[in-house]
Short mmCIF file of C-alpha atoms in Angstrom, two decimals:
data_model
loop_
_atom_site.label_atom_id
_atom_site.label_comp_id
_atom_site.label_asym_id
_atom_site.label_seq_id
_atom_site.Cartn_x
_atom_site.Cartn_y
_atom_site.Cartn_z
CA MET A 2 -19.81 24.03 49.14
CA GLU A 3 -16.66 24.47 47.16
CA PRO A 4 -16.42 22.25 44.10
CA VAL A 5 -13.88 19.46 44.34
CA PRO A 6 -11.17 19.96 41.70
CA SER A 7 -11.11 17.12 39.21
CA ALA A 8 -8.00 15.02 38.95
CA PRO A 9 -5.80 15.73 36.02
CA PRO A 10 -6.12 13.21 33.16
CA ALA A 11 -3.76 10.28 33.43
CA ARG A 12 -0.75 10.37 31.14
CA PRO A 13 -0.53 7.46 28.70
CA ALA A 14 2.48 5.23 29.04
CA ALA A 15 4.87 3.97 26.32
CA LEU A 16 7.75 1.54 26.16
CA ILE A 17 10.67 2.61 24.04
CA THR A 18 13.43 0.10 23.29
CA GLY A 19 16.98 1.11 22.27
CA ALA A 20 16.91 4.33 24.32
CA GLY A 21 20.12 4.02 26.24
CA ARG A 22 22.23 6.76 24.64
CA LEU A 23 21.54 10.50 24.47
CA ALA A 24 22.38 10.52 20.76
CA SER A 25 20.05 7.65 19.87
CA ILE A 26 16.85 7.86 17.86
CA GLY A 27 15.12 6.28 20.83
CA ALA A 28 16.21 9.16 23.07
CA GLY A 29 14.92 11.70 20.58
CA ILE A 30 11.60 9.91 20.48
CA ALA A 31 11.51 9.83 24.29
CA ARG A 32 12.08 13.65 24.49
CA HIS A 33 9.20 14.25 22.03
CA LEU A 34 6.77 11.91 23.78
CA ALA A 35 7.61 13.32 27.20
CA ALA A 36 6.81 16.80 25.95
CA GLU A 37 3.54 15.44 24.44
CA GLY A 38 2.36 14.14 27.80
CA TRP A 39 3.56 10.51 27.88
CA ASP A 40 5.07 8.62 30.75
CA LEU A 41 7.88 6.34 29.60
CA VAL A 42 9.66 3.08 30.15
CA LEU A 43 13.07 3.11 28.48
CA ALA A 44 14.84 -0.20 27.63
CA TYR A 45 18.52 -0.42 26.78
CA TRP A 46 21.46 -2.87 26.64
CA GLN A 47 24.92 -1.49 27.21
CA ASP A 48 26.72 -4.73 26.26
CA TYR A 49 25.73 -3.98 22.66
CA ASP A 50 27.13 -0.45 22.88
CA ALA A 51 30.36 -1.88 24.23
CA ARG A 52 30.80 -3.75 20.89
CA MET A 53 30.15 -0.65 18.82
CA PRO A 54 32.59 2.08 17.78
CA TRP A 55 30.95 4.64 20.02
CA GLY A 56 31.35 2.48 23.16
CA THR A 57 29.33 2.74 26.37
CA GLN A 58 28.17 5.97 27.97
CA PRO A 59 27.06 4.76 31.40
CA ASP A 60 25.78 8.19 32.45
CA ASP A 61 23.56 8.67 29.47
CA VAL A 62 20.61 6.83 30.84
CA VAL A 63 20.73 8.79 34.06
CA ARG A 64 21.03 12.08 32.22
CA LEU A 65 18.24 11.26 29.84
CA THR A 66 15.97 10.22 32.67
CA ALA A 67 16.59 13.49 34.47
CA GLU A 68 15.95 15.40 31.25
CA LEU A 69 12.61 13.68 30.70
CA GLU A 70 11.51 14.03 34.30
CA ALA A 71 12.20 17.76 34.11
CA ILE A 72 9.72 17.89 31.24
CA GLY A 73 7.09 16.27 33.48
CA ALA A 74 7.24 12.57 32.55
CA GLN A 75 7.45 9.68 34.92
CA VAL A 76 10.37 7.58 33.66
CA HIS A 77 11.41 4.03 34.37
CA VAL A 78 14.60 2.44 32.97
CA LEU A 79 15.09 -1.28 32.41
CA SER A 80 18.15 -3.08 31.12
CA ALA A 81 17.08 -5.74 28.66
CA ASP A 82 19.14 -8.30 26.64
CA LEU A 83 16.67 -8.91 23.84
CA GLN A 84 18.80 -11.71 22.45
CA ASP A 85 17.47 -13.79 25.40
CA PRO A 86 14.02 -15.19 24.38
CA ALA A 87 12.81 -14.94 27.98
CA VAL A 88 13.36 -11.19 28.15
CA PRO A 89 10.69 -9.59 25.87
CA ASP A 90 7.74 -10.91 27.83
CA ARG A 91 9.44 -10.03 31.10
CA LEU A 92 10.23 -6.51 29.81
CA VAL A 93 6.62 -5.77 28.93
CA ALA A 94 5.32 -7.27 32.24
CA GLU A 95 7.81 -5.17 34.26
CA SER A 96 6.89 -2.08 32.22
CA VAL A 97 3.20 -2.56 33.04
CA GLN A 98 3.98 -3.14 36.68
CA LEU A 99 5.98 0.13 36.80
CA ALA A 100 3.95 2.41 34.52
CA GLY A 101 0.50 0.82 34.15
CA PRO A 102 -0.99 -0.48 30.92
CA LEU A 103 0.95 0.55 27.87
CA GLN A 104 -0.77 2.52 25.14
CA GLY A 105 2.32 2.93 22.97
CA MET A 106 5.36 0.96 22.04
CA VAL A 107 8.33 2.10 19.91
CA LEU A 108 10.82 -0.57 18.77
CA SER A 109 14.02 1.36 18.13
CA HIS A 110 16.51 -1.26 19.31
CA ALA A 111 18.79 -2.97 16.81
CA GLU A 112 21.70 -5.34 16.37
CA SER A 113 23.64 -3.92 13.48
CA VAL A 114 27.10 -5.25 12.51
CA ASP A 115 28.10 -4.89 8.85
CA SER A 116 28.85 -8.02 6.84
CA GLY A 117 27.86 -9.44 3.45
CA ILE A 118 26.96 -12.68 1.76
CA LEU A 119 30.48 -14.16 1.96
CA ASP A 120 31.62 -12.99 5.39
CA THR A 121 28.51 -13.22 7.58
CA SER A 122 28.89 -15.87 10.28
CA VAL A 123 26.00 -18.06 11.39
CA GLU A 124 26.41 -16.65 14.90
CA SER A 125 26.05 -13.06 13.64
CA PHE A 126 23.09 -13.96 11.42
CA GLU A 127 21.26 -15.62 14.29
CA ARG A 128 21.99 -12.84 16.71
CA HIS A 129 20.58 -10.22 14.28
CA PHE A 130 17.40 -12.23 13.81
CA ALA A 131 17.06 -12.90 17.54
CA VAL A 132 17.24 -9.22 18.42
CA ASN A 133 15.74 -7.47 15.43
CA THR A 134 13.10 -9.98 14.46
CA ARG A 135 12.24 -12.56 17.10
CA ALA A 136 12.36 -10.14 20.02
CA SER A 137 10.24 -7.62 18.14
CA TRP A 138 7.57 -10.19 17.45
CA GLN A 139 7.58 -11.22 21.09
CA LEU A 140 7.29 -7.61 22.23
CA ILE A 141 4.40 -6.91 19.87
CA ALA A 142 2.55 -10.04 21.12
CA ALA A 143 3.17 -9.13 24.75
CA PHE A 144 2.01 -5.55 24.13
CA ALA A 145 -1.22 -6.84 22.56
CA ARG A 146 -1.89 -9.17 25.47
CA GLN A 147 -1.72 -6.37 28.02
CA ALA A 148 -3.68 -3.80 26.01
CA THR A 149 -6.85 -2.35 27.48
CA ASP A 150 -10.07 -1.64 25.65
CA ASP A 151 -8.46 1.62 24.41
CA GLY A 152 -6.01 -0.40 22.35
CA GLY A 153 -2.71 1.20 21.50
CA ALA A 154 -0.14 1.98 18.88
CA ILE A 155 3.08 0.29 17.82
CA VAL A 156 5.85 1.86 15.70
CA ALA A 157 8.96 -0.09 14.67
CA LEU A 158 12.00 1.43 13.07
CA THR A 159 13.30 -0.31 10.00
CA SER A 160 15.93 0.05 7.26
CA ASP A 161 16.32 -0.68 3.59
CA HIS A 162 19.95 -1.82 3.90
CA THR A 163 20.75 -4.87 1.83
CA ALA A 164 24.21 -5.34 0.32
CA PHE A 165 27.14 -5.59 2.73
CA ASN A 166 24.77 -5.30 5.66
CA LEU A 167 23.10 -8.61 5.08
CA PRO A 168 22.01 -9.87 8.55
CA TYR A 169 20.80 -6.44 9.61
CA GLY A 170 18.88 -5.79 6.35
CA ALA A 171 17.41 -9.27 6.21
CA SER A 172 16.25 -9.21 9.81
CA LYS A 173 14.72 -5.72 9.35
CA GLY A 174 12.93 -7.01 6.25
CA ALA A 175 11.37 -9.82 8.30
CA LEU A 176 10.47 -7.25 10.98
CA ASP A 177 8.55 -5.24 8.38
CA ARG A 178 6.32 -8.22 7.58
CA ILE A 179 5.68 -8.94 11.24
CA VAL A 180 4.52 -5.39 11.92
CA ILE A 181 2.29 -5.33 8.83
CA ALA A 182 0.78 -8.60 9.97
CA ALA A 183 0.22 -7.11 13.42
CA ALA A 184 -1.78 -4.22 11.89
CA ARG A 185 -4.24 -6.75 10.39
CA GLU A 186 -4.31 -9.25 13.31
CA LEU A 187 -4.37 -6.71 16.15
CA GLY A 188 -6.63 -4.18 14.49
CA PRO A 189 -9.76 -5.65 16.12
CA LEU A 190 -8.13 -4.92 19.49
CA GLY A 191 -7.81 -1.27 18.58
CA ILE A 192 -4.05 -1.53 18.01
CA SER A 193 -2.39 0.20 15.08
CA ALA A 194 1.06 -0.95 13.91
CA ASN A 195 3.42 0.78 11.44
CA VAL A 196 7.00 0.47 10.24
CA LEU A 197 9.03 3.67 9.85
CA ASN A 198 12.25 3.99 7.84
CA PRO A 199 14.05 7.13 9.07
CA GLY A 200 16.81 7.12 6.49
CA PRO A 201 20.38 7.99 7.52
CA VAL A 202 20.57 9.52 11.00
CA ASP A 203 23.94 9.98 12.53
CA THR A 204 23.71 8.55 16.05
CA GLY A 205 27.45 7.92 16.32
CA TRP A 206 28.02 5.37 13.54
CA MET A 207 29.13 7.68 10.78
CA ASP A 208 32.72 8.78 10.05
CA ASP A 209 33.48 11.97 8.15
CA GLU A 210 33.51 10.24 4.77
CA VAL A 211 30.20 8.54 5.24
CA ARG A 212 28.63 11.65 6.67
CA ALA A 213 29.73 13.75 3.69
CA ALA A 214 28.62 11.18 1.12
CA LEU A 215 25.14 10.79 2.63
CA THR A 216 24.67 14.50 3.10
CA ALA A 217 25.45 15.02 -0.61
CA GLN A 218 22.52 12.66 -1.40
CA GLN A 219 20.06 14.48 0.87
CA PRO A 220 17.75 16.97 -0.81
CA THR A 221 17.47 19.02 2.40
CA GLY A 222 21.21 19.56 2.48
CA ARG A 223 21.45 18.03 5.95
CA LEU A 224 21.04 14.62 7.48
CA GLY A 225 18.05 13.72 9.56
CA THR A 226 18.12 13.96 13.36
CA PRO A 227 16.40 11.94 16.10
CA ALA A 228 14.09 14.92 16.55
CA ASP A 229 12.97 14.66 12.90
CA VAL A 230 12.10 11.03 13.39
CA ALA A 231 10.42 11.67 16.68
CA GLY A 232 7.79 13.99 15.17
CA THR A 233 6.54 11.30 12.86
CA VAL A 234 6.54 8.66 15.61
CA GLY A 235 4.65 11.02 17.94
CA PHE A 236 1.92 11.52 15.38
CA LEU A 237 1.61 7.75 14.77
CA LEU A 238 1.22 7.11 18.51
CA SER A 239 -1.29 9.96 18.95
CA PRO A 240 -5.10 9.52 18.69
CA ALA A 241 -4.96 11.56 15.45
CA GLY A 242 -2.48 9.07 13.94
CA ARG A 243 -4.12 5.81 14.95
CA TRP A 244 -6.12 5.53 11.68
CA VAL A 245 -2.74 5.10 9.94
CA SER A 246 -1.93 1.38 10.28
CA GLY A 247 -0.19 -1.39 8.37
CA GLN A 248 2.08 1.05 6.54
CA LEU A 249 5.77 0.76 5.69
CA MET A 250 6.62 4.46 5.39
CA LYS A 251 9.69 6.64 5.10
CA SER A 252 10.36 9.77 7.09
CA ASP A 253 13.74 10.74 5.63
CA GLY A 254 13.55 14.22 4.26
CA GLY A 255 13.39 13.00 0.71
CA PHE A 256 16.58 10.90 0.89
CA SER A 257 14.86 7.96 -0.86
CA ALA A 258 13.07 10.04 -3.44
#
C-alpha cells in the first residue's frame, strides 16, 4: 500500500496593523513574514492617510495583497479605525475568524501629527492616545485572550520623539510601558512582548531637508528601510526569538549610538 503523504505544516498567522501603504514599515514587515511562511491579516485606515502629506493610495492594499499572495501567503485585509474603542476587539475577532488563531501580532499603526507643548490641542492629544496607546493595549489584551497553548509573540513599534512631537512621543512612551507589562503578565501564557524603535525610516514623511539632515547623522551613511526593520521583527516573532521578551530595543543602524 502506498504511504499517504502527510499534510504540509500549517502556516502560522499574524496580524499587522498600519499596513495600508506599499512604502510603510508594516508592508515591509508583511513581505518578510510572508517569505518566512506566515499567513497574514493586514489592518489599515485610509482616513488617516488622507490627513497626511502623502495622501491616500487606494490601490496599495490590493497591490500589496497580490504581492504577498504571490510569495505563498494567505492574506486578509481589514479596514480598522482604531480611534473607535469598539474596533480593536472586533479586529482581533475577525482576524481569528479569517485566519485562525494568531501566533504573532505587530503593532505598526500610528497617529502622528507634529505639535508641541504650547500648540497641542486637547483633541489631538486624546486622538494620539486613543490610537497609539489605548488601542494597542486593547489589541494586546485581545491577542492574549485568543492565544492557544502555543502562546505567541507581540512586537510594537515605538519612537523616542519628544520635543515638538508631544502627543505622538508621549503616547508612544505610554505604549512602551504597556508592552513591557505585557511581557511580565502574559509570559505565563507563552506570549513574548517587545517594543522596537526603528529610528528614522522614510515612509513618505520626509522632505529633502529632513532626509539629508538625518542621513548625515546615520553611521551607515543611509537611512533605514522597512526591510531593515522587518528582519528584526521577523526574528522576534520566530521560535528562536521568543526567549527575548520585555525589551525596549533599537534597530536603527546605530543612529542612536
